[in-house]
PDB file of C-alpha atoms in Angstrom:
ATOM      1  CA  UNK G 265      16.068   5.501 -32.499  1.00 92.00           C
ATOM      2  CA  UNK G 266      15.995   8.462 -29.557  1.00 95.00           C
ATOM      3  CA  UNK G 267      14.188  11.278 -29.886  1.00 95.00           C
ATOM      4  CA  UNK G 268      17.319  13.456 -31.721  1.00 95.00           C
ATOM      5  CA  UNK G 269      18.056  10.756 -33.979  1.00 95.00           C
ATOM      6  CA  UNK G 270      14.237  11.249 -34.890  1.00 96.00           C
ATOM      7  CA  UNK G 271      14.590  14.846 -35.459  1.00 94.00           C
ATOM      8  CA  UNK G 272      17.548  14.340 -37.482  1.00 94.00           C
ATOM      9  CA  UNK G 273      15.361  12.433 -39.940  1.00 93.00           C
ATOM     10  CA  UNK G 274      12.946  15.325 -40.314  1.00 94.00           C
ATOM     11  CA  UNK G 275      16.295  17.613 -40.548  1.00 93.00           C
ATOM     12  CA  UNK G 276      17.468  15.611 -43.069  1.00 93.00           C
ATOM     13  CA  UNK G 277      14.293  16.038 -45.127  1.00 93.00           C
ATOM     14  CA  UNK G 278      14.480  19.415 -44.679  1.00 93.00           C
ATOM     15  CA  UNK G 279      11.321  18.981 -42.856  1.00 94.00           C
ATOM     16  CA  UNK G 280      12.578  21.427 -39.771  1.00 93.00           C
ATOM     17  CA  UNK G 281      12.807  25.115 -41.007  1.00 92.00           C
ATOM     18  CA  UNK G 282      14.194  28.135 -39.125  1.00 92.00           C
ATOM     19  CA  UNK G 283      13.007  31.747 -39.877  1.00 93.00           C
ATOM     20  CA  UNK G 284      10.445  34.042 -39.455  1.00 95.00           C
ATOM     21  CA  UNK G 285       6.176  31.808 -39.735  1.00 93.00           C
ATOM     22  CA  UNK G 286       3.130  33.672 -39.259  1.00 92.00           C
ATOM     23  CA  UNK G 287       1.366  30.116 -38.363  1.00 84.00           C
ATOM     24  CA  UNK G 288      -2.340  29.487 -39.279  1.00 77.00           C
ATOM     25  CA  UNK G 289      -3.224  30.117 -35.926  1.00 76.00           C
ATOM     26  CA  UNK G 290      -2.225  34.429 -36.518  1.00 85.00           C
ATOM     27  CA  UNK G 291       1.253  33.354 -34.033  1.00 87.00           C
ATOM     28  CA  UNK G 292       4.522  33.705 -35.444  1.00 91.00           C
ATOM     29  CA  UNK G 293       7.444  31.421 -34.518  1.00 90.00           C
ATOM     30  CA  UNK G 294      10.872  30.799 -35.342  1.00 92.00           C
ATOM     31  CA  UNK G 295      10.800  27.160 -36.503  1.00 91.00           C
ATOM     32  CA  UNK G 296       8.236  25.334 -37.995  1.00 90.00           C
ATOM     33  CA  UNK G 297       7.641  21.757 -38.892  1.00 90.00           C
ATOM     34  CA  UNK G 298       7.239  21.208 -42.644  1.00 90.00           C
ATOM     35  CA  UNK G 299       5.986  17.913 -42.385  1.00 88.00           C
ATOM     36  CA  UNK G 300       5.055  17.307 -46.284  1.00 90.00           C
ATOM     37  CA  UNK G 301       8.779  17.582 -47.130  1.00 93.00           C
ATOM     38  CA  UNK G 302       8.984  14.207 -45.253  1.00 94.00           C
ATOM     39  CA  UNK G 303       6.403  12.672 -47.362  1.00 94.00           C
ATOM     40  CA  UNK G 304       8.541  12.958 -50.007  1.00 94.00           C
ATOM     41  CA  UNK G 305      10.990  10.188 -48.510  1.00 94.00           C
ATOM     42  CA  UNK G 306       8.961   7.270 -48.067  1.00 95.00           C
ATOM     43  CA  UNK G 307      12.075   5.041 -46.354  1.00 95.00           C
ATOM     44  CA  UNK G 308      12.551   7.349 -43.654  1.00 95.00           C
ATOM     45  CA  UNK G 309       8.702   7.915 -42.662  1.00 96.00           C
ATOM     46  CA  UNK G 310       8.532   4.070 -42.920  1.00 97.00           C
ATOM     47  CA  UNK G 311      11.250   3.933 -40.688  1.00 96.00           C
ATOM     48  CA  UNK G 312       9.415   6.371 -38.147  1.00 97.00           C
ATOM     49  CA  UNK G 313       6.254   4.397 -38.565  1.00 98.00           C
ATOM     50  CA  UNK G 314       7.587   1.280 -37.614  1.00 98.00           C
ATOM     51  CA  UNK G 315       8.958   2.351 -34.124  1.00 98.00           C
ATOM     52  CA  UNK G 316       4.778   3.327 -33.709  1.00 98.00           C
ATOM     53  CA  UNK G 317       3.972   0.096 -34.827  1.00 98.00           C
ATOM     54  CA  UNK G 318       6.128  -1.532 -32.701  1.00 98.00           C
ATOM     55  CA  UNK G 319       5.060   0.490 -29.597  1.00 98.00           C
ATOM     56  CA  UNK G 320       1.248  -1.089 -29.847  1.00 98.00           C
ATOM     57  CA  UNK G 321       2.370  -4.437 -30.890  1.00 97.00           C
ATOM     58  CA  UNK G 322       0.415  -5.596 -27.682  1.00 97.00           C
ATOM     59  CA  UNK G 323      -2.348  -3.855 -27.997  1.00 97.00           C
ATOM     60  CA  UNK G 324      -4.484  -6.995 -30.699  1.00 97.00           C
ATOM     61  CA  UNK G 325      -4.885  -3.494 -33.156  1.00 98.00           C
ATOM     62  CA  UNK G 326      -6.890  -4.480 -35.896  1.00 98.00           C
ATOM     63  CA  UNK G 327      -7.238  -1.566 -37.989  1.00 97.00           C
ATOM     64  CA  UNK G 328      -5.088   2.199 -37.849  1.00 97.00           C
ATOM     65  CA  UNK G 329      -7.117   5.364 -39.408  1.00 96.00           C
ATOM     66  CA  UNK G 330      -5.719   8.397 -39.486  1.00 95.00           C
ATOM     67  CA  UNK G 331      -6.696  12.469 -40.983  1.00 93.00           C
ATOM     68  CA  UNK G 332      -6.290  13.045 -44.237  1.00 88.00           C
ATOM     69  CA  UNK G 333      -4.024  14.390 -45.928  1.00 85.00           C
ATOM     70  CA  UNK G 334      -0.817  14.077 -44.240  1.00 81.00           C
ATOM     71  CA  UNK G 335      -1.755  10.874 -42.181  1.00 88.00           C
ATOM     72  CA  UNK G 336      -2.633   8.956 -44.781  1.00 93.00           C
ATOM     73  CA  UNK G 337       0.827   7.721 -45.441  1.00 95.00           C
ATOM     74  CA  UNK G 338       1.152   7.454 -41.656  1.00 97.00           C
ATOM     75  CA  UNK G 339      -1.741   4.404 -41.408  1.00 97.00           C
ATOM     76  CA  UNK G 340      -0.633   2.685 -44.353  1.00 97.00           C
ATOM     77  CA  UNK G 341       2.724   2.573 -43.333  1.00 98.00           C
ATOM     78  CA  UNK G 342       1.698   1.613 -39.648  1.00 98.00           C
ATOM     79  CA  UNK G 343      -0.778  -1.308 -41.164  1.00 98.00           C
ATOM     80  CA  UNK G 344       2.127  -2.370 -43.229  1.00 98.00           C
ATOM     81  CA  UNK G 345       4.514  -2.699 -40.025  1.00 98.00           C
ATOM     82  CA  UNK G 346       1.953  -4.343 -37.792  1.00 98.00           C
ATOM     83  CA  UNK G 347       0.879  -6.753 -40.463  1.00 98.00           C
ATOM     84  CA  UNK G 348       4.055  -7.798 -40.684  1.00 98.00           C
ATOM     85  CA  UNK G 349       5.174  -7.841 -36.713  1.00 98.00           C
ATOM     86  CA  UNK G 350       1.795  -9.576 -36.050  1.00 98.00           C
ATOM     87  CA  UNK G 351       1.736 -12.047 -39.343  1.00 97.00           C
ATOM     88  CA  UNK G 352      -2.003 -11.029 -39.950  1.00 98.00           C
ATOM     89  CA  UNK G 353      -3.918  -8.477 -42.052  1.00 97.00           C
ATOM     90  CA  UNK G 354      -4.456  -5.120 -40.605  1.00 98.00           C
ATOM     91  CA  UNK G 355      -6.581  -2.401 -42.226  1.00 96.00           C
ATOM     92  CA  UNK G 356      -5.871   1.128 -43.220  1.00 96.00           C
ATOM     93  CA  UNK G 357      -7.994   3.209 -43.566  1.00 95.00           C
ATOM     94  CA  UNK G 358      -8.426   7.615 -43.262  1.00 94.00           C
ATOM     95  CA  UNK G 359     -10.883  10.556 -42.951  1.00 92.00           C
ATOM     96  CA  UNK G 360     -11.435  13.348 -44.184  1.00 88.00           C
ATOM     97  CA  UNK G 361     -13.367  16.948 -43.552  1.00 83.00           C
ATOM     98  CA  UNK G 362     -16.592  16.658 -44.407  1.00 77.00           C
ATOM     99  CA  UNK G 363     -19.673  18.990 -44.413  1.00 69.00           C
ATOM    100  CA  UNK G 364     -21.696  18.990 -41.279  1.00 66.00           C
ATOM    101  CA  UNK G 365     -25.944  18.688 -42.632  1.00 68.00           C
ATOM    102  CA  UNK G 366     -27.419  21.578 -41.658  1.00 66.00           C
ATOM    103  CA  UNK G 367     -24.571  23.708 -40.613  1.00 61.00           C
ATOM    104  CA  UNK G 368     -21.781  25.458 -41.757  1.00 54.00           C
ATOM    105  CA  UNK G 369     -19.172  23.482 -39.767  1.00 57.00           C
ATOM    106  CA  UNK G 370     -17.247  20.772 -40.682  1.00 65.00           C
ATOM    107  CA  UNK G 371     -16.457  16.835 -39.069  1.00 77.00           C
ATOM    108  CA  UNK G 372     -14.220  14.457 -40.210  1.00 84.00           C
ATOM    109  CA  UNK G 373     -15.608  11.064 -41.701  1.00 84.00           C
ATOM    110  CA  UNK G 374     -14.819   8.458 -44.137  1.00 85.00           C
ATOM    111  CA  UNK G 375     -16.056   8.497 -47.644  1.00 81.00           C
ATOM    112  CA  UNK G 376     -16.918   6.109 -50.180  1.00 79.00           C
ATOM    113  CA  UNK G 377     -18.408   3.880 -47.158  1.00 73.00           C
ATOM    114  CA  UNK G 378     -14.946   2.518 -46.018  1.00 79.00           C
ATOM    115  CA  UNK G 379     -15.874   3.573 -42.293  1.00 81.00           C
ATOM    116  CA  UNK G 380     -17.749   0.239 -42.471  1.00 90.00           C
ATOM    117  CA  UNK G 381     -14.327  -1.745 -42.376  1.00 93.00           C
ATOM    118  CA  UNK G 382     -13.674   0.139 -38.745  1.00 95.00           C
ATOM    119  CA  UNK G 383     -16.694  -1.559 -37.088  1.00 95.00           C
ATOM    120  CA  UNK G 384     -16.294  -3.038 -34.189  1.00 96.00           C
ATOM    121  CA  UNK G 385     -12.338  -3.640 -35.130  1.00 97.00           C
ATOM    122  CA  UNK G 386      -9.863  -2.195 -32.506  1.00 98.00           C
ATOM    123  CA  UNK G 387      -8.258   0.494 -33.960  1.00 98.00           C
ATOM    124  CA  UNK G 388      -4.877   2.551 -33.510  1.00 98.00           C
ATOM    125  CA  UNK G 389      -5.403   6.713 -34.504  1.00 97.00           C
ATOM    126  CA  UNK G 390      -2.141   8.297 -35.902  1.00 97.00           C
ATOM    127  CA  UNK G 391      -0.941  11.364 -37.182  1.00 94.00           C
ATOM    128  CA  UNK G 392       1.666  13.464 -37.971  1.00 93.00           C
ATOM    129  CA  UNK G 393       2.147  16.856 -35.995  1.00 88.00           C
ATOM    130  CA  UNK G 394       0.028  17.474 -33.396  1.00 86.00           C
ATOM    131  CA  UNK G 395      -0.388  21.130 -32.004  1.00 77.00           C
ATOM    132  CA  UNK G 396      -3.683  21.807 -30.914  1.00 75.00           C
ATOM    133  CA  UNK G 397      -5.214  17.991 -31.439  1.00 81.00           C
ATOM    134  CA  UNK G 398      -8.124  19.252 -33.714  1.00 83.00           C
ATOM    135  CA  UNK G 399      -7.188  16.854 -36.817  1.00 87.00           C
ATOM    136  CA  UNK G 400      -6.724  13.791 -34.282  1.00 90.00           C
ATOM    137  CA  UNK G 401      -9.622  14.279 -31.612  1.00 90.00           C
ATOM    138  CA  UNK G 402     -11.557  14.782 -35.428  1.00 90.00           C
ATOM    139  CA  UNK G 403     -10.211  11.225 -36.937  1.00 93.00           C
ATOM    140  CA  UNK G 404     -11.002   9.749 -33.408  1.00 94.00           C
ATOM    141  CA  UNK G 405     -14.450  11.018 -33.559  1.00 93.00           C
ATOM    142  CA  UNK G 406     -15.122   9.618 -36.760  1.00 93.00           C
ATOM    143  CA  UNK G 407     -13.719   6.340 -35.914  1.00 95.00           C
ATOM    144  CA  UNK G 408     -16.368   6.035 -33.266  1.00 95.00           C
ATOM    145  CA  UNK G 409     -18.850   7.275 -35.607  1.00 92.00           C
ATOM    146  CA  UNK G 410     -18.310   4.242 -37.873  1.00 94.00           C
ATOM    147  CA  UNK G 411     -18.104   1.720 -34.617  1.00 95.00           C
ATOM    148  CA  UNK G 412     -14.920   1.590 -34.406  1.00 96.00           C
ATOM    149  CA  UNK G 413     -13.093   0.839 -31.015  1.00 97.00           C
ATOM    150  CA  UNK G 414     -10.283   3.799 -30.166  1.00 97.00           C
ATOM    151  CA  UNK G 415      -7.437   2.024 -28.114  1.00 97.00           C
ATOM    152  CA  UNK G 416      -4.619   4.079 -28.753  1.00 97.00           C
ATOM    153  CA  UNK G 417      -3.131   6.878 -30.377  1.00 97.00           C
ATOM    154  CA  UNK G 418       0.284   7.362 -32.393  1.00 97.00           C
ATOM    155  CA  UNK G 419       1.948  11.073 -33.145  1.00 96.00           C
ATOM    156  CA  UNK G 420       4.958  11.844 -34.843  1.00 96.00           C
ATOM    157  CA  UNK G 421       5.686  14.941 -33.197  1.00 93.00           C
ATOM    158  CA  UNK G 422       3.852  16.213 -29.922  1.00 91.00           C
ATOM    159  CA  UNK G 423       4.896  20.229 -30.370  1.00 83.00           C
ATOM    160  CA  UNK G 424       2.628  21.638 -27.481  1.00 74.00           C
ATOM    161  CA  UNK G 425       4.117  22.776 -24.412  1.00 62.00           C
ATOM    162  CA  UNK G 426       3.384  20.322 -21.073  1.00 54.00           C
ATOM    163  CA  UNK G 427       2.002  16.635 -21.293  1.00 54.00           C
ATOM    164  CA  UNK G 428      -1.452  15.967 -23.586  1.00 65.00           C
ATOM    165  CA  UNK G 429      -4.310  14.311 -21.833  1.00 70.00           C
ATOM    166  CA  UNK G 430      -5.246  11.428 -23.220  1.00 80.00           C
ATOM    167  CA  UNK G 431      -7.961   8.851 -22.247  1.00 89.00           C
ATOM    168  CA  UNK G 432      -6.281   6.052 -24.444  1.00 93.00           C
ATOM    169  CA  UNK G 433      -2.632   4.938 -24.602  1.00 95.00           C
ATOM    170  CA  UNK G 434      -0.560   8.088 -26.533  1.00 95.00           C
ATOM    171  CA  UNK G 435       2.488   7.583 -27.725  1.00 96.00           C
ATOM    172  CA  UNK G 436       4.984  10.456 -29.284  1.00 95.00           C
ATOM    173  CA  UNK G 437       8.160   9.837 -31.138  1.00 96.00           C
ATOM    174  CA  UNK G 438       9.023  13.490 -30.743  1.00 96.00           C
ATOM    175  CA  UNK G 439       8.169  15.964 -27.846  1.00 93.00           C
ATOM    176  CA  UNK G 440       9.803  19.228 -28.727  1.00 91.00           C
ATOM    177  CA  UNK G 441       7.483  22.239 -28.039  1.00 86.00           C
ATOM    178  CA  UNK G 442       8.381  25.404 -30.019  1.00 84.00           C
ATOM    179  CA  UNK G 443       7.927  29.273 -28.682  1.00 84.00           C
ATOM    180  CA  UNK G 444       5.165  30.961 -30.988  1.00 84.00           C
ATOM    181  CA  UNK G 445       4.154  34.616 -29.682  1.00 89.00           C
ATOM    182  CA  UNK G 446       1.494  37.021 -30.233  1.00 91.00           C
ATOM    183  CA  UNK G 447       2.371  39.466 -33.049  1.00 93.00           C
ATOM    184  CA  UNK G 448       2.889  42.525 -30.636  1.00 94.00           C
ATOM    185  CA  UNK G 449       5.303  40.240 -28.434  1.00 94.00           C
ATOM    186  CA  UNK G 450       7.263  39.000 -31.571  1.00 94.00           C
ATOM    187  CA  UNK G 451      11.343  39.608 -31.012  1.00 91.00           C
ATOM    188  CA  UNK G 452      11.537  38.400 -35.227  1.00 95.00           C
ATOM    189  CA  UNK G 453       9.316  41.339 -35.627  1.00 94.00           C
ATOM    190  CA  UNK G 454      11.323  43.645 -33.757  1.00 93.00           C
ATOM    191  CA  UNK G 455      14.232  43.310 -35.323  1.00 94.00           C
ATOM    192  CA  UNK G 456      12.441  43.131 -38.570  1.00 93.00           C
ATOM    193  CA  UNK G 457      13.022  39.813 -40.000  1.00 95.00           C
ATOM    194  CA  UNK G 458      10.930  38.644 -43.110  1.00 93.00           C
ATOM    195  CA  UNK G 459       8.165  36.709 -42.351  1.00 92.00           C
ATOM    196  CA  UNK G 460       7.135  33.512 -43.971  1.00 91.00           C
ATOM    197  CA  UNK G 461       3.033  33.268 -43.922  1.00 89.00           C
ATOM    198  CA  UNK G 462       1.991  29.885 -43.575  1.00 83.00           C
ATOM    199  CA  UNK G 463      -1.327  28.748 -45.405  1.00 70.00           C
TER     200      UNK G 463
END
């Protein structure tokens, strides 16, 4: 697939809204990537997934982890793929946020103990949207945590503006940055359009 047969899919899944978002982040913008309405068609995210697992097909992965919650469908699917491109088992596995001891902040890491299955397996990071790379630098962080080897990472869309720096291989299906302003700056707001506010 290219990239705008990619978008289409997340078009399809109505997955790509237009309007008025006040994003987490206090911007507002006039699209916004939805990316749980593509969860809900497992073919076409499986379909996405595969063109990631083909991509690092080279690269002897042994294991893909990912953020929870949305990326959790994202390393099974990828595991699936490679297990069958490569014709051996490859693990799944994902973090989530956990409480930092002693602090108020919060770290992602695996629960239950299944970080142990990461160590020292090679291991593939995905996720879905990335905007500011909190959620990914988080899961890559906790991968190392559980001595885990980081040799690549997998996004389904890359929405900031300009290339990401990466210190591993980093590969995109989708690079399509989106304008978000400052409140004061907003044209939506000017002409008074109602706002969605995102959660």
């Amino acid at each position: 697939m290219n990239q705008n047969e990619r978008i289409k899919l997340f078009e399809e899944t109505t997955a790509l809204l237009t309007g008025h978002f006040i994003l987490t982040s206090g911007l507002h913008a006039k699209n916004y990537v939805a990316k749980r309405r593509l969860y809900t068609r497992p073919l076409k995210v499986g379909a996405l997934c595969l063109e990631i697992a083909e991509h690092f097909m080279d690269a002897d992965v042994e294991a893909v982890a990912s953020p929870a919650v949305g990326g959790v469908a994202l390393s099974q699917w990828v595991a699936y793929h490679l297990t069958r491109l490569l014709g051996r088992d490859i693990i799944a596995d994902f973090c989530e946020k956990v409480e930092v001891p002693g602090g108020t902040t919060k770290a992602f890491g695996f629960s239950e103990g299944c970080g142990e299955f990461l160590a020292d397996k090679r291991v593939l990071v995905v996720d879905d949207v990335l905007t500011t790379g909190g959620s990914l630098d988080g899961a890559r962080q906790a991968v190392v945590n559980a001595k885990g080897n980081v040799i690549g990472a997998g996004v389904l869309w890359l929405r900031t503006e300009g290339k990401t720096e990466m210190d591993i291989p980093f590969f995109p299906l989708i690079t399509k940055a989106f304008p978000a302003w400052a409140p004061k700056d907003c044209q939506l707001c000017a002409e008074n359009v109602p706002f969605t506010k995102l959660k």
